[in-house]
């Protein structure tokens, strides 16, 4: 992948207490000729909230909110709303994220879903609908919804450690047919944990999905998989090597060293722009020619 020379594209702003420490993992969606970025921000109180930024060329941030656009509002997420991923269904945008609550006996992170009307989103009228916990009380993260229904059902990828798993739903509330899609590979860069990045891209050959893999050395890298178009739990291809792994200083040194982690990608002018958090500290972007990611004929 080609990293943007101006990385990082987003850094913490000390003047805003809610985003003064870290800004990283972000959803990205192309709407109305703008790429809208919903990023995870951590401030003075250590709580994750979600901020908003926009760019039209994919790299230069031209707009950024001074207040969070989404914050914890219940016990289940009192310690933070993390790692947003956005998918569009007609007039509705659905956001999947990780709800975190910390207790004396440890952490509970669980996936949470909410939605917003596209019109409100574009008007920056942040009227989010009800927040749902599909697997209440069960440790789970990295939820990502496919950008359209498949065979009449919503499809969600998520992670029950260490596998990347699938679940199906008719209404986004009740989920069924939960199973593992793929597992860590013992002799590979993704030998400890695997999870989805942003929503996959639909191409003639199937669904092109970027995913993260973690190694026993705790290095987070990105790889790519090709999934069957009608049966997305069928994996047609999985990359032998990562397509992005920590190399640059900003990817190796920070709050959590050796991390590239993505929650969002968009296709712009035949390029896949992958937004990724580096070291859980800053937000970066890298791109890939779509043609290069496709299987060679
Ligand atoms: C994962 C998630 C991400 C984070 C990564 C590296 O489990 O919690 O939010 O970027 O770990 O710390």
PDB file of C-alpha atoms and ligand atoms in Angstrom:
ATOM      1  CA  UNK A   1       0.000   0.000   0.000  1.00  0.00           C
ATOM      2  CA  UNK A   2       1.085   3.552  -0.526  1.00  0.00           C
ATOM      3  CA  UNK A   3       1.053   5.618   2.608  1.00  0.00           C
ATOM      4  CA  UNK A   4       0.074   9.239   2.297  1.00  0.00           C
ATOM      5  CA  UNK A   5       3.209  11.356   2.688  1.00  0.00           C
ATOM      6  CA  UNK A   6       1.313  13.797   4.913  1.00  0.00           C
ATOM      7  CA  UNK A   7       0.451  11.150   7.541  1.00  0.00           C
ATOM      8  CA  UNK A   8      -0.902  11.418  10.151  1.00  0.00           C
ATOM      9  CA  UNK A   9      -3.991  13.199   8.843  1.00  0.00           C
ATOM     10  CA  UNK A  10      -5.563  13.651  12.275  1.00  0.00           C
ATOM     11  CA  UNK A  11      -3.857  14.282  15.593  1.00  0.00           C
ATOM     12  CA  UNK A  12      -5.174  15.044  19.072  1.00  0.00           C
ATOM     13  CA  UNK A  13      -6.143  18.632  19.824  1.00  0.00           C
ATOM     14  CA  UNK A  14      -5.053  19.657  23.309  1.00  0.00           C
ATOM     15  CA  UNK A  15      -7.537  22.517  23.418  1.00  0.00           C
ATOM     16  CA  UNK A  16     -10.463  20.050  23.354  1.00  0.00           C
ATOM     17  CA  UNK A  17     -10.521  18.007  26.598  1.00  0.00           C
ATOM     18  CA  UNK A  18     -12.463  15.131  24.941  1.00  0.00           C
ATOM     19  CA  UNK A  19      -9.824  14.602  22.183  1.00  0.00           C
ATOM     20  CA  UNK A  20      -6.686  15.879  23.833  1.00  0.00           C
ATOM     21  CA  UNK A  21      -4.782  12.585  24.091  1.00  0.00           C
ATOM     22  CA  UNK A  22      -5.407  10.191  21.187  1.00  0.00           C
ATOM     23  CA  UNK A  23      -7.378  10.190  17.912  1.00  0.00           C
ATOM     24  CA  UNK A  24      -7.333   7.010  15.866  1.00  0.00           C
ATOM     25  CA  UNK A  25      -9.522   4.142  14.540  1.00  0.00           C
ATOM     26  CA  UNK A  26     -12.148   5.674  12.249  1.00  0.00           C
ATOM     27  CA  UNK A  27     -15.135   4.820  10.094  1.00  0.00           C
ATOM     28  CA  UNK A  28     -15.142   6.400   6.632  1.00  0.00           C
ATOM     29  CA  UNK A  29     -17.946   6.784   4.122  1.00  0.00           C
ATOM     30  CA  UNK A  30     -18.250   8.565   0.777  1.00  0.00           C
ATOM     31  CA  UNK A  31     -21.496  10.577   0.558  1.00  0.00           C
ATOM     32  CA  UNK A  32     -22.300  13.733  -1.338  1.00  0.00           C
ATOM     33  CA  UNK A  33     -18.749  13.974  -2.792  1.00  0.00           C
ATOM     34  CA  UNK A  34     -17.231  14.096   0.681  1.00  0.00           C
ATOM     35  CA  UNK A  35     -15.490  11.441   2.687  1.00  0.00           C
ATOM     36  CA  UNK A  36     -16.953  11.580   6.165  1.00  0.00           C
ATOM     37  CA  UNK A  37     -14.701  10.311   8.922  1.00  0.00           C
ATOM     38  CA  UNK A  38     -15.971   9.283  12.344  1.00  0.00           C
ATOM     39  CA  UNK A  39     -12.946   8.859  14.552  1.00  0.00           C
ATOM     40  CA  UNK A  40     -12.345   7.520  18.028  1.00  0.00           C
ATOM     41  CA  UNK A  41     -11.009  10.164  20.379  1.00  0.00           C
ATOM     42  CA  UNK A  42      -9.655   9.846  23.897  1.00  0.00           C
ATOM     43  CA  UNK A  43      -9.341  12.862  26.144  1.00  0.00           C
ATOM     44  CA  UNK A  44      -8.299  13.850  29.646  1.00  0.00           C
ATOM     45  CA  UNK A  45     -10.741  11.434  31.316  1.00  0.00           C
ATOM     46  CA  UNK A  46      -9.545   8.397  29.308  1.00  0.00           C
ATOM     47  CA  UNK A  47     -13.018   7.804  27.846  1.00  0.00           C
ATOM     48  CA  UNK A  48     -13.447   7.098  24.105  1.00  0.00           C
ATOM     49  CA  UNK A  49     -15.901   9.350  22.258  1.00  0.00           C
ATOM     50  CA  UNK A  50     -16.471   9.818  18.546  1.00  0.00           C
ATOM     51  CA  UNK A  51     -15.515  12.916  16.598  1.00  0.00           C
ATOM     52  CA  UNK A  52     -16.266  13.996  13.022  1.00  0.00           C
ATOM     53  CA  UNK A  53     -13.971  15.141  10.215  1.00  0.00           C
ATOM     54  CA  UNK A  54     -14.399  15.442   6.449  1.00  0.00           C
ATOM     55  CA  UNK A  55     -12.216  15.559   3.349  1.00  0.00           C
ATOM     56  CA  UNK A  56     -13.016  15.769  -0.353  1.00  0.00           C
ATOM     57  CA  UNK A  57      -9.686  14.580  -1.761  1.00  0.00           C
ATOM     58  CA  UNK A  58      -9.360  11.799   0.818  1.00  0.00           C
ATOM     59  CA  UNK A  59      -6.286  13.270   2.483  1.00  0.00           C
ATOM     60  CA  UNK A  60      -6.727  16.912   3.418  1.00  0.00           C
ATOM     61  CA  UNK A  61      -9.087  17.456   6.332  1.00  0.00           C
ATOM     62  CA  UNK A  62     -11.288  20.437   5.533  1.00  0.00           C
ATOM     63  CA  UNK A  63     -13.797  20.175   8.342  1.00  0.00           C
ATOM     64  CA  UNK A  64     -13.583  18.929  11.928  1.00  0.00           C
ATOM     65  CA  UNK A  65     -16.033  19.029  14.796  1.00  0.00           C
ATOM     66  CA  UNK A  66     -15.064  20.820  17.977  1.00  0.00           C
ATOM     67  CA  UNK A  67     -17.414  18.673  20.090  1.00  0.00           C
ATOM     68  CA  UNK A  68     -17.980  14.898  20.047  1.00  0.00           C
ATOM     69  CA  UNK A  69     -20.784  13.708  17.793  1.00  0.00           C
ATOM     70  CA  UNK A  70     -21.400  10.516  19.769  1.00  0.00           C
ATOM     71  CA  UNK A  71     -20.735   9.769  23.433  1.00  0.00           C
ATOM     72  CA  UNK A  72     -21.444   7.096  26.044  1.00  0.00           C
ATOM     73  CA  UNK A  73     -25.002   7.305  27.357  1.00  0.00           C
ATOM     74  CA  UNK A  74     -25.499   4.130  29.393  1.00  0.00           C
ATOM     75  CA  UNK A  75     -23.853   1.910  31.971  1.00  0.00           C
ATOM     76  CA  UNK A  76     -22.826  -0.572  29.253  1.00  0.00           C
ATOM     77  CA  UNK A  77     -20.571   2.020  27.611  1.00  0.00           C
ATOM     78  CA  UNK A  78     -19.631   4.307  30.482  1.00  0.00           C
ATOM     79  CA  UNK A  79     -15.913   3.757  29.796  1.00  0.00           C
ATOM     80  CA  UNK A  80     -16.161   4.452  26.079  1.00  0.00           C
ATOM     81  CA  UNK A  81     -17.588   4.069  22.582  1.00  0.00           C
ATOM     82  CA  UNK A  82     -14.752   2.647  20.505  1.00  0.00           C
ATOM     83  CA  UNK A  83     -13.889   1.762  16.912  1.00  0.00           C
ATOM     84  CA  UNK A  84     -16.911   2.931  14.848  1.00  0.00           C
ATOM     85  CA  UNK A  85     -17.725   1.290  11.519  1.00  0.00           C
ATOM     86  CA  UNK A  86     -20.385   2.705   9.187  1.00  0.00           C
ATOM     87  CA  UNK A  87     -22.594   1.016   6.583  1.00  0.00           C
ATOM     88  CA  UNK A  88     -25.316   2.591   4.489  1.00  0.00           C
ATOM     89  CA  UNK A  89     -28.741   1.029   3.835  1.00  0.00           C
ATOM     90  CA  UNK A  90     -30.865   3.333   1.681  1.00  0.00           C
ATOM     91  CA  UNK A  91     -31.771   6.367   3.769  1.00  0.00           C
ATOM     92  CA  UNK A  92     -30.199   5.007   6.927  1.00  0.00           C
ATOM     93  CA  UNK A  93     -26.626   4.779   8.133  1.00  0.00           C
ATOM     94  CA  UNK A  94     -25.873   2.065  10.652  1.00  0.00           C
ATOM     95  CA  UNK A  95     -22.938   2.446  13.000  1.00  0.00           C
ATOM     96  CA  UNK A  96     -21.413  -0.544  14.754  1.00  0.00           C
ATOM     97  CA  UNK A  97     -18.995   0.146  17.614  1.00  0.00           C
ATOM     98  CA  UNK A  98     -17.549  -1.369  20.757  1.00  0.00           C
ATOM     99  CA  UNK A  99     -19.201  -0.421  24.055  1.00  0.00           C
ATOM    100  CA  UNK A 100     -16.786  -0.559  26.971  1.00  0.00           C
ATOM    101  CA  UNK A 101     -17.547  -0.717  30.676  1.00  0.00           C
ATOM    102  CA  UNK A 102     -14.884  -1.168  33.325  1.00  0.00           C
ATOM    103  CA  UNK A 103     -15.537  -2.746  36.688  1.00  0.00           C
ATOM    104  CA  UNK A 104     -13.465  -3.844  39.679  1.00  0.00           C
ATOM    105  CA  UNK A 105     -13.432  -7.384  38.286  1.00  0.00           C
ATOM    106  CA  UNK A 106     -12.309  -6.353  34.797  1.00  0.00           C
ATOM    107  CA  UNK A 107     -13.525  -4.983  31.486  1.00  0.00           C
ATOM    108  CA  UNK A 108     -16.623  -5.849  29.516  1.00  0.00           C
ATOM    109  CA  UNK A 109     -16.511  -4.910  25.864  1.00  0.00           C
ATOM    110  CA  UNK A 110     -19.480  -5.748  23.718  1.00  0.00           C
ATOM    111  CA  UNK A 111     -20.668  -4.774  20.275  1.00  0.00           C
ATOM    112  CA  UNK A 112     -23.343  -2.127  19.934  1.00  0.00           C
ATOM    113  CA  UNK A 113     -25.379  -0.921  16.946  1.00  0.00           C
ATOM    114  CA  UNK A 114     -27.125   2.364  16.306  1.00  0.00           C
ATOM    115  CA  UNK A 115     -28.346   4.295  13.266  1.00  0.00           C
ATOM    116  CA  UNK A 116     -28.978   7.768  11.923  1.00  0.00           C
ATOM    117  CA  UNK A 117     -30.955   9.110   8.956  1.00  0.00           C
ATOM    118  CA  UNK A 118     -28.641  10.039   6.059  1.00  0.00           C
ATOM    119  CA  UNK A 119     -30.296  13.456   5.887  1.00  0.00           C
ATOM    120  CA  UNK A 120     -29.534  14.174   9.544  1.00  0.00           C
ATOM    121  CA  UNK A 121     -26.001  12.887   9.120  1.00  0.00           C
ATOM    122  CA  UNK A 122     -25.338  15.219   6.185  1.00  0.00           C
ATOM    123  CA  UNK A 123     -26.884  18.156   8.055  1.00  0.00           C
ATOM    124  CA  UNK A 124     -24.734  17.303  11.069  1.00  0.00           C
ATOM    125  CA  UNK A 125     -27.833  16.942  13.142  1.00  0.00           C
ATOM    126  CA  UNK A 126     -26.549  14.129  15.297  1.00  0.00           C
ATOM    127  CA  UNK A 127     -29.835  12.442  16.142  1.00  0.00           C
ATOM    128  CA  UNK A 128     -28.821   8.865  16.715  1.00  0.00           C
ATOM    129  CA  UNK A 129     -31.499   6.207  17.115  1.00  0.00           C
ATOM    130  CA  UNK A 130     -31.707   3.556  19.797  1.00  0.00           C
ATOM    131  CA  UNK A 131     -28.494   1.721  20.732  1.00  0.00           C
ATOM    132  CA  UNK A 132     -28.789  -2.063  20.572  1.00  0.00           C
ATOM    133  CA  UNK A 133     -26.560  -4.667  22.205  1.00  0.00           C
ATOM    134  CA  UNK A 134     -26.927  -7.739  19.965  1.00  0.00           C
ATOM    135  CA  UNK A 135     -25.028 -10.058  22.323  1.00  0.00           C
ATOM    136  CA  UNK A 136     -25.689  -8.417  25.681  1.00  0.00           C
ATOM    137  CA  UNK A 137     -23.163  -9.368  28.344  1.00  0.00           C
ATOM    138  CA  UNK A 138     -20.934 -11.351  25.987  1.00  0.00           C
ATOM    139  CA  UNK A 139     -17.379 -10.209  25.252  1.00  0.00           C
ATOM    140  CA  UNK A 140     -17.197  -9.383  21.590  1.00  0.00           C
ATOM    141  CA  UNK A 141     -15.815  -6.604  19.368  1.00  0.00           C
ATOM    142  CA  UNK A 142     -14.953  -5.550  15.791  1.00  0.00           C
ATOM    143  CA  UNK A 143     -18.546  -5.554  14.512  1.00  0.00           C
ATOM    144  CA  UNK A 144     -18.903  -4.604  10.842  1.00  0.00           C
ATOM    145  CA  UNK A 145     -22.035  -4.758   8.685  1.00  0.00           C
ATOM    146  CA  UNK A 146     -21.945  -5.647   5.010  1.00  0.00           C
ATOM    147  CA  UNK A 147     -23.124  -2.654   2.965  1.00  0.00           C
ATOM    148  CA  UNK A 148     -26.224  -4.435   1.641  1.00  0.00           C
ATOM    149  CA  UNK A 149     -28.466  -7.319   2.601  1.00  0.00           C
ATOM    150  CA  UNK A 150     -27.443 -10.687   1.172  1.00  0.00           C
ATOM    151  CA  UNK A 151     -30.262 -13.159   0.399  1.00  0.00           C
ATOM    152  CA  UNK A 152     -32.603 -10.784   2.256  1.00  0.00           C
ATOM    153  CA  UNK A 153     -30.560 -10.761   5.469  1.00  0.00           C
ATOM    154  CA  UNK A 154     -28.247  -8.299   7.176  1.00  0.00           C
ATOM    155  CA  UNK A 155     -24.790  -9.780   7.534  1.00  0.00           C
ATOM    156  CA  UNK A 156     -22.476  -8.851  10.359  1.00  0.00           C
ATOM    157  CA  UNK A 157     -18.874  -9.859  10.940  1.00  0.00           C
ATOM    158  CA  UNK A 158     -17.630  -9.653  14.511  1.00  0.00           C
ATOM    159  CA  UNK A 159     -15.067 -11.279  16.733  1.00  0.00           C
ATOM    160  CA  UNK A 160     -15.380 -13.845  19.436  1.00  0.00           C
ATOM    161  CA  UNK A 161     -11.723 -14.087  20.282  1.00  0.00           C
ATOM    162  CA  UNK A 162      -9.681 -15.138  18.416  1.00  0.00           C
ATOM    163  CA  UNK A 163     -11.878 -15.869  15.371  1.00  0.00           C
ATOM    164  CA  UNK A 164     -13.538 -13.637  12.832  1.00  0.00           C
ATOM    165  CA  UNK A 165     -17.217 -14.667  13.027  1.00  0.00           C
ATOM    166  CA  UNK A 166     -20.452 -14.044  11.145  1.00  0.00           C
ATOM    167  CA  UNK A 167     -24.069 -13.483  12.258  1.00  0.00           C
ATOM    168  CA  UNK A 168     -27.241 -12.894  10.240  1.00  0.00           C
ATOM    169  CA  UNK A 169     -30.354 -10.863  11.031  1.00  0.00           C
ATOM    170  CA  UNK A 170     -33.686  -9.851   9.518  1.00  0.00           C
ATOM    171  CA  UNK A 171     -34.115  -6.725  11.640  1.00  0.00           C
ATOM    172  CA  UNK A 172     -30.708  -5.782  13.141  1.00  0.00           C
ATOM    173  CA  UNK A 173     -32.063  -6.862  16.557  1.00  0.00           C
ATOM    174  CA  UNK A 174     -32.090 -10.639  16.644  1.00  0.00           C
ATOM    175  CA  UNK A 175     -28.983 -12.354  15.282  1.00  0.00           C
ATOM    176  CA  UNK A 176     -28.638 -16.025  14.362  1.00  0.00           C
ATOM    177  CA  UNK A 177     -26.437 -18.544  12.483  1.00  0.00           C
ATOM    178  CA  UNK A 178     -23.419 -17.326  14.402  1.00  0.00           C
ATOM    179  CA  UNK A 179     -20.262 -19.147  13.403  1.00  0.00           C
ATOM    180  CA  UNK A 180     -16.559 -18.745  12.752  1.00  0.00           C
ATOM    181  CA  UNK A 181     -15.558 -17.561   9.271  1.00  0.00           C
ATOM    182  CA  UNK A 182     -11.823 -17.822   9.693  1.00  0.00           C
ATOM    183  CA  UNK A 183      -9.260 -18.375  12.380  1.00  0.00           C
ATOM    184  CA  UNK A 184      -5.719 -17.244  13.108  1.00  0.00           C
ATOM    185  CA  UNK A 185      -3.148 -19.200  11.062  1.00  0.00           C
ATOM    186  CA  UNK A 186      -0.448 -20.643  13.297  1.00  0.00           C
ATOM    187  CA  UNK A 187       2.470 -20.099  10.939  1.00  0.00           C
ATOM    188  CA  UNK A 188       1.485 -16.694   9.697  1.00  0.00           C
ATOM    189  CA  UNK A 189       1.486 -12.951  10.464  1.00  0.00           C
ATOM    190  CA  UNK A 190      -2.090 -13.365  11.774  1.00  0.00           C
ATOM    191  CA  UNK A 191      -1.408 -16.216  14.212  1.00  0.00           C
ATOM    192  CA  UNK A 192      -3.053 -14.769  17.362  1.00  0.00           C
ATOM    193  CA  UNK A 193      -6.304 -12.940  16.518  1.00  0.00           C
ATOM    194  CA  UNK A 194      -8.202 -11.831  13.424  1.00  0.00           C
ATOM    195  CA  UNK A 195     -11.029  -9.326  12.916  1.00  0.00           C
ATOM    196  CA  UNK A 196     -12.722  -7.312  10.193  1.00  0.00           C
ATOM    197  CA  UNK A 197     -11.621  -3.803   9.205  1.00  0.00           C
ATOM    198  CA  UNK A 198     -14.169  -1.577   7.383  1.00  0.00           C
ATOM    199  CA  UNK A 199     -17.141  -2.838   5.333  1.00  0.00           C
ATOM    200  CA  UNK A 200     -16.061  -4.932   2.339  1.00  0.00           C
ATOM    201  CA  UNK A 201     -16.072  -3.703  -1.244  1.00  0.00           C
ATOM    202  CA  UNK A 202     -18.346  -5.480  -3.722  1.00  0.00           C
ATOM    203  CA  UNK A 203     -16.543  -6.453  -6.929  1.00  0.00           C
ATOM    204  CA  UNK A 204     -17.398  -8.921  -9.719  1.00  0.00           C
ATOM    205  CA  UNK A 205     -15.363 -11.669  -8.069  1.00  0.00           C
ATOM    206  CA  UNK A 206     -17.021 -11.366  -4.638  1.00  0.00           C
ATOM    207  CA  UNK A 207     -16.491  -9.229  -1.536  1.00  0.00           C
ATOM    208  CA  UNK A 208     -13.072  -7.748  -1.048  1.00  0.00           C
ATOM    209  CA  UNK A 209     -12.482  -7.356   2.666  1.00  0.00           C
ATOM    210  CA  UNK A 210      -9.601  -5.812   4.519  1.00  0.00           C
ATOM    211  CA  UNK A 211      -9.036  -7.373   7.927  1.00  0.00           C
ATOM    212  CA  UNK A 212      -6.606  -7.074  10.803  1.00  0.00           C
ATOM    213  CA  UNK A 213      -4.418  -9.834  12.071  1.00  0.00           C
ATOM    214  CA  UNK A 214      -2.458  -9.853  15.301  1.00  0.00           C
ATOM    215  CA  UNK A 215       0.681 -11.904  15.837  1.00  0.00           C
ATOM    216  CA  UNK A 216       1.945 -13.457  19.075  1.00  0.00           C
ATOM    217  CA  UNK A 217       4.441 -10.559  19.172  1.00  0.00           C
ATOM    218  CA  UNK A 218       1.426  -8.220  19.400  1.00  0.00           C
ATOM    219  CA  UNK A 219       1.997  -6.678  15.981  1.00  0.00           C
ATOM    220  CA  UNK A 220      -1.263  -5.534  14.333  1.00  0.00           C
ATOM    221  CA  UNK A 221      -1.189  -5.698  10.515  1.00  0.00           C
ATOM    222  CA  UNK A 222      -3.763  -5.520   7.731  1.00  0.00           C
ATOM    223  CA  UNK A 223      -4.477  -8.255   5.218  1.00  0.00           C
ATOM    224  CA  UNK A 224      -7.085  -8.867   2.564  1.00  0.00           C
ATOM    225  CA  UNK A 225      -9.605 -11.640   1.913  1.00  0.00           C
ATOM    226  CA  UNK A 226     -12.015 -12.397  -0.916  1.00  0.00           C
ATOM    227  CA  UNK A 227     -15.427 -13.742   0.114  1.00  0.00           C
ATOM    228  CA  UNK A 228     -18.144 -15.417  -1.904  1.00  0.00           C
ATOM    229  CA  UNK A 229     -20.739 -12.907  -3.091  1.00  0.00           C
ATOM    230  CA  UNK A 230     -23.825 -14.878  -2.063  1.00  0.00           C
ATOM    231  CA  UNK A 231     -22.324 -16.765   0.837  1.00  0.00           C
ATOM    232  CA  UNK A 232     -19.935 -14.332   2.519  1.00  0.00           C
ATOM    233  CA  UNK A 233     -18.855 -16.874   5.127  1.00  0.00           C
ATOM    234  CA  UNK A 234     -17.116 -18.777   2.323  1.00  0.00           C
ATOM    235  CA  UNK A 235     -13.545 -17.514   2.033  1.00  0.00           C
ATOM    236  CA  UNK A 236     -12.155 -17.721  -1.507  1.00  0.00           C
ATOM    237  CA  UNK A 237      -8.787 -16.166  -0.809  1.00  0.00           C
ATOM    238  CA  UNK A 238      -6.755 -14.851   2.100  1.00  0.00           C
ATOM    239  CA  UNK A 239      -3.502 -12.961   1.700  1.00  0.00           C
ATOM    240  CA  UNK A 240      -0.300 -14.810   2.539  1.00  0.00           C
ATOM    241  CA  UNK A 241       1.378 -11.576   3.501  1.00  0.00           C
ATOM    242  CA  UNK A 242      -0.012  -8.440   5.125  1.00  0.00           C
ATOM    243  CA  UNK A 243      -0.854  -5.547   2.821  1.00  0.00           C
ATOM    244  CA  UNK A 244       0.167  -3.060   5.523  1.00  0.00           C
ATOM    245  CA  UNK A 245       2.260  -3.603   8.630  1.00  0.00           C
ATOM    246  CA  UNK A 246       3.927  -1.203  11.052  1.00  0.00           C
ATOM    247  CA  UNK A 247       7.046   0.337   9.511  1.00  0.00           C
ATOM    248  CA  UNK A 248       6.921   4.101   9.933  1.00  0.00           C
ATOM    249  CA  UNK A 249       7.815   5.675  13.275  1.00  0.00           C
ATOM    250  CA  UNK A 250       4.196   6.756  13.798  1.00  0.00           C
ATOM    251  CA  UNK A 251       3.141   3.092  13.392  1.00  0.00           C
ATOM    252  CA  UNK A 252       5.818   1.731  15.717  1.00  0.00           C
ATOM    253  CA  UNK A 253       6.005   4.189  18.591  1.00  0.00           C
ATOM    254  CA  UNK A 254       2.960   5.481  20.463  1.00  0.00           C
ATOM    255  CA  UNK A 255       0.391   4.542  23.088  1.00  0.00           C
ATOM    256  CA  UNK A 256       0.275   0.935  21.841  1.00  0.00           C
ATOM    257  CA  UNK A 257       3.374   0.172  19.747  1.00  0.00           C
ATOM    258  CA  UNK A 258       3.326  -1.662  16.395  1.00  0.00           C
ATOM    259  CA  UNK A 259      -0.308  -1.159  15.484  1.00  0.00           C
ATOM    260  CA  UNK A 260      -2.049  -0.411  12.184  1.00  0.00           C
ATOM    261  CA  UNK A 261      -5.790  -0.892  12.685  1.00  0.00           C
ATOM    262  CA  UNK A 262      -8.572   0.029  10.270  1.00  0.00           C
ATOM    263  CA  UNK A 263     -12.335   0.503  10.654  1.00  0.00           C
ATOM    264  CA  UNK A 264     -13.063   2.200   7.333  1.00  0.00           C
ATOM    265  CA  UNK A 265     -12.173   2.300   3.648  1.00  0.00           C
ATOM    266  CA  UNK A 266     -13.635   4.017   0.587  1.00  0.00           C
ATOM    267  CA  UNK A 267     -13.166   3.663  -3.144  1.00  0.00           C
ATOM    268  CA  UNK A 268     -12.218   6.939  -4.826  1.00  0.00           C
ATOM    269  CA  UNK A 269     -11.085   7.113  -8.471  1.00  0.00           C
ATOM    270  CA  UNK A 270     -10.179   3.384  -8.675  1.00  0.00           C
ATOM    271  CA  UNK A 271      -8.175   3.560  -5.496  1.00  0.00           C
ATOM    272  CA  UNK A 272      -9.059   2.015  -2.172  1.00  0.00           C
ATOM    273  CA  UNK A 273      -8.342   4.545   0.557  1.00  0.00           C
ATOM    274  CA  UNK A 274      -7.785   2.794   3.835  1.00  0.00           C
ATOM    275  CA  UNK A 275      -8.072   4.894   6.980  1.00  0.00           C
ATOM    276  CA  UNK A 276      -6.158   3.420   9.864  1.00  0.00           C
ATOM    277  CA  UNK A 277      -5.203   4.185  13.400  1.00  0.00           C
ATOM    278  CA  UNK A 278      -1.467   4.028  14.089  1.00  0.00           C
ATOM    279  CA  UNK A 279      -0.334   2.955  17.586  1.00  0.00           C
ATOM    280  CA  UNK A 280      -3.794   3.849  18.956  1.00  0.00           C
ATOM    281  CA  UNK A 281      -2.505   7.432  18.812  1.00  0.00           C
ATOM    282  CA  UNK A 282      -3.136   9.120  15.433  1.00  0.00           C
ATOM    283  CA  UNK A 283      -5.164   8.601  12.252  1.00  0.00           C
ATOM    284  CA  UNK A 284      -3.471   7.863   8.921  1.00  0.00           C
ATOM    285  CA  UNK A 285      -4.426   6.908   5.375  1.00  0.00           C
ATOM    286  CA  UNK A 286      -2.856   4.644   2.763  1.00  0.00           C
ATOM    287  CA  UNK A 287      -4.125   3.633  -0.651  1.00  0.00           C
ATOM    288  CA  UNK A 288      -4.025   0.758  -3.047  1.00  0.00           C
ATOM    289  CA  UNK A 289      -4.996   0.538  -6.722  1.00  0.00           C
ATOM    290  CA  UNK A 290      -8.165  -1.523  -6.775  1.00  0.00           C
ATOM    291  CA  UNK A 291      -6.839  -3.377  -9.831  1.00  0.00           C
ATOM    292  CA  UNK A 292      -3.790  -4.515  -7.847  1.00  0.00           C
ATOM    293  CA  UNK A 293      -5.911  -6.031  -5.089  1.00  0.00           C
ATOM    294  CA  UNK A 294      -7.887  -8.121  -7.543  1.00  0.00           C
ATOM    295  CA  UNK A 295      -6.915 -11.678  -8.403  1.00  0.00           C
ATOM    296  CA  UNK A 296      -4.857 -11.779 -11.605  1.00  0.00           C
ATOM    297  CA  UNK A 297      -6.670 -13.451 -14.484  1.00  0.00           C
TER     298      UNK A 297
HETATM  299  C1  LIG B   1      -7.924  -3.990  19.487  1.00  0.00           C
HETATM  300  C2  LIG B   1      -8.948  -2.879  19.536  1.00  0.00           C
HETATM  301  C3  LIG B   1      -8.477  -1.627  18.849  1.00  0.00           C
HETATM  302  C4  LIG B   1      -7.043  -1.299  19.089  1.00  0.00           C
HETATM  303  C5  LIG B   1      -6.160  -2.538  19.009  1.00  0.00           C
HETATM  304  C6  LIG B   1      -4.706  -2.265  19.339  1.00  0.00           C
HETATM  305  O1  LIG B   1      -8.294  -5.031  20.323  1.00  0.00           O
HETATM  306  O2  LIG B   1      -9.247  -2.578  20.870  1.00  0.00           O
HETATM  307  O3  LIG B   1      -9.255  -0.557  19.271  1.00  0.00           O
HETATM  308  O4  LIG B   1      -6.628  -0.377  18.114  1.00  0.00           O
HETATM  309  O5  LIG B   1      -6.670  -3.522  19.871  1.00  0.00           O
HETATM  310  O6  LIG B   1      -4.554  -1.803  20.657  1.00  0.00           O
END
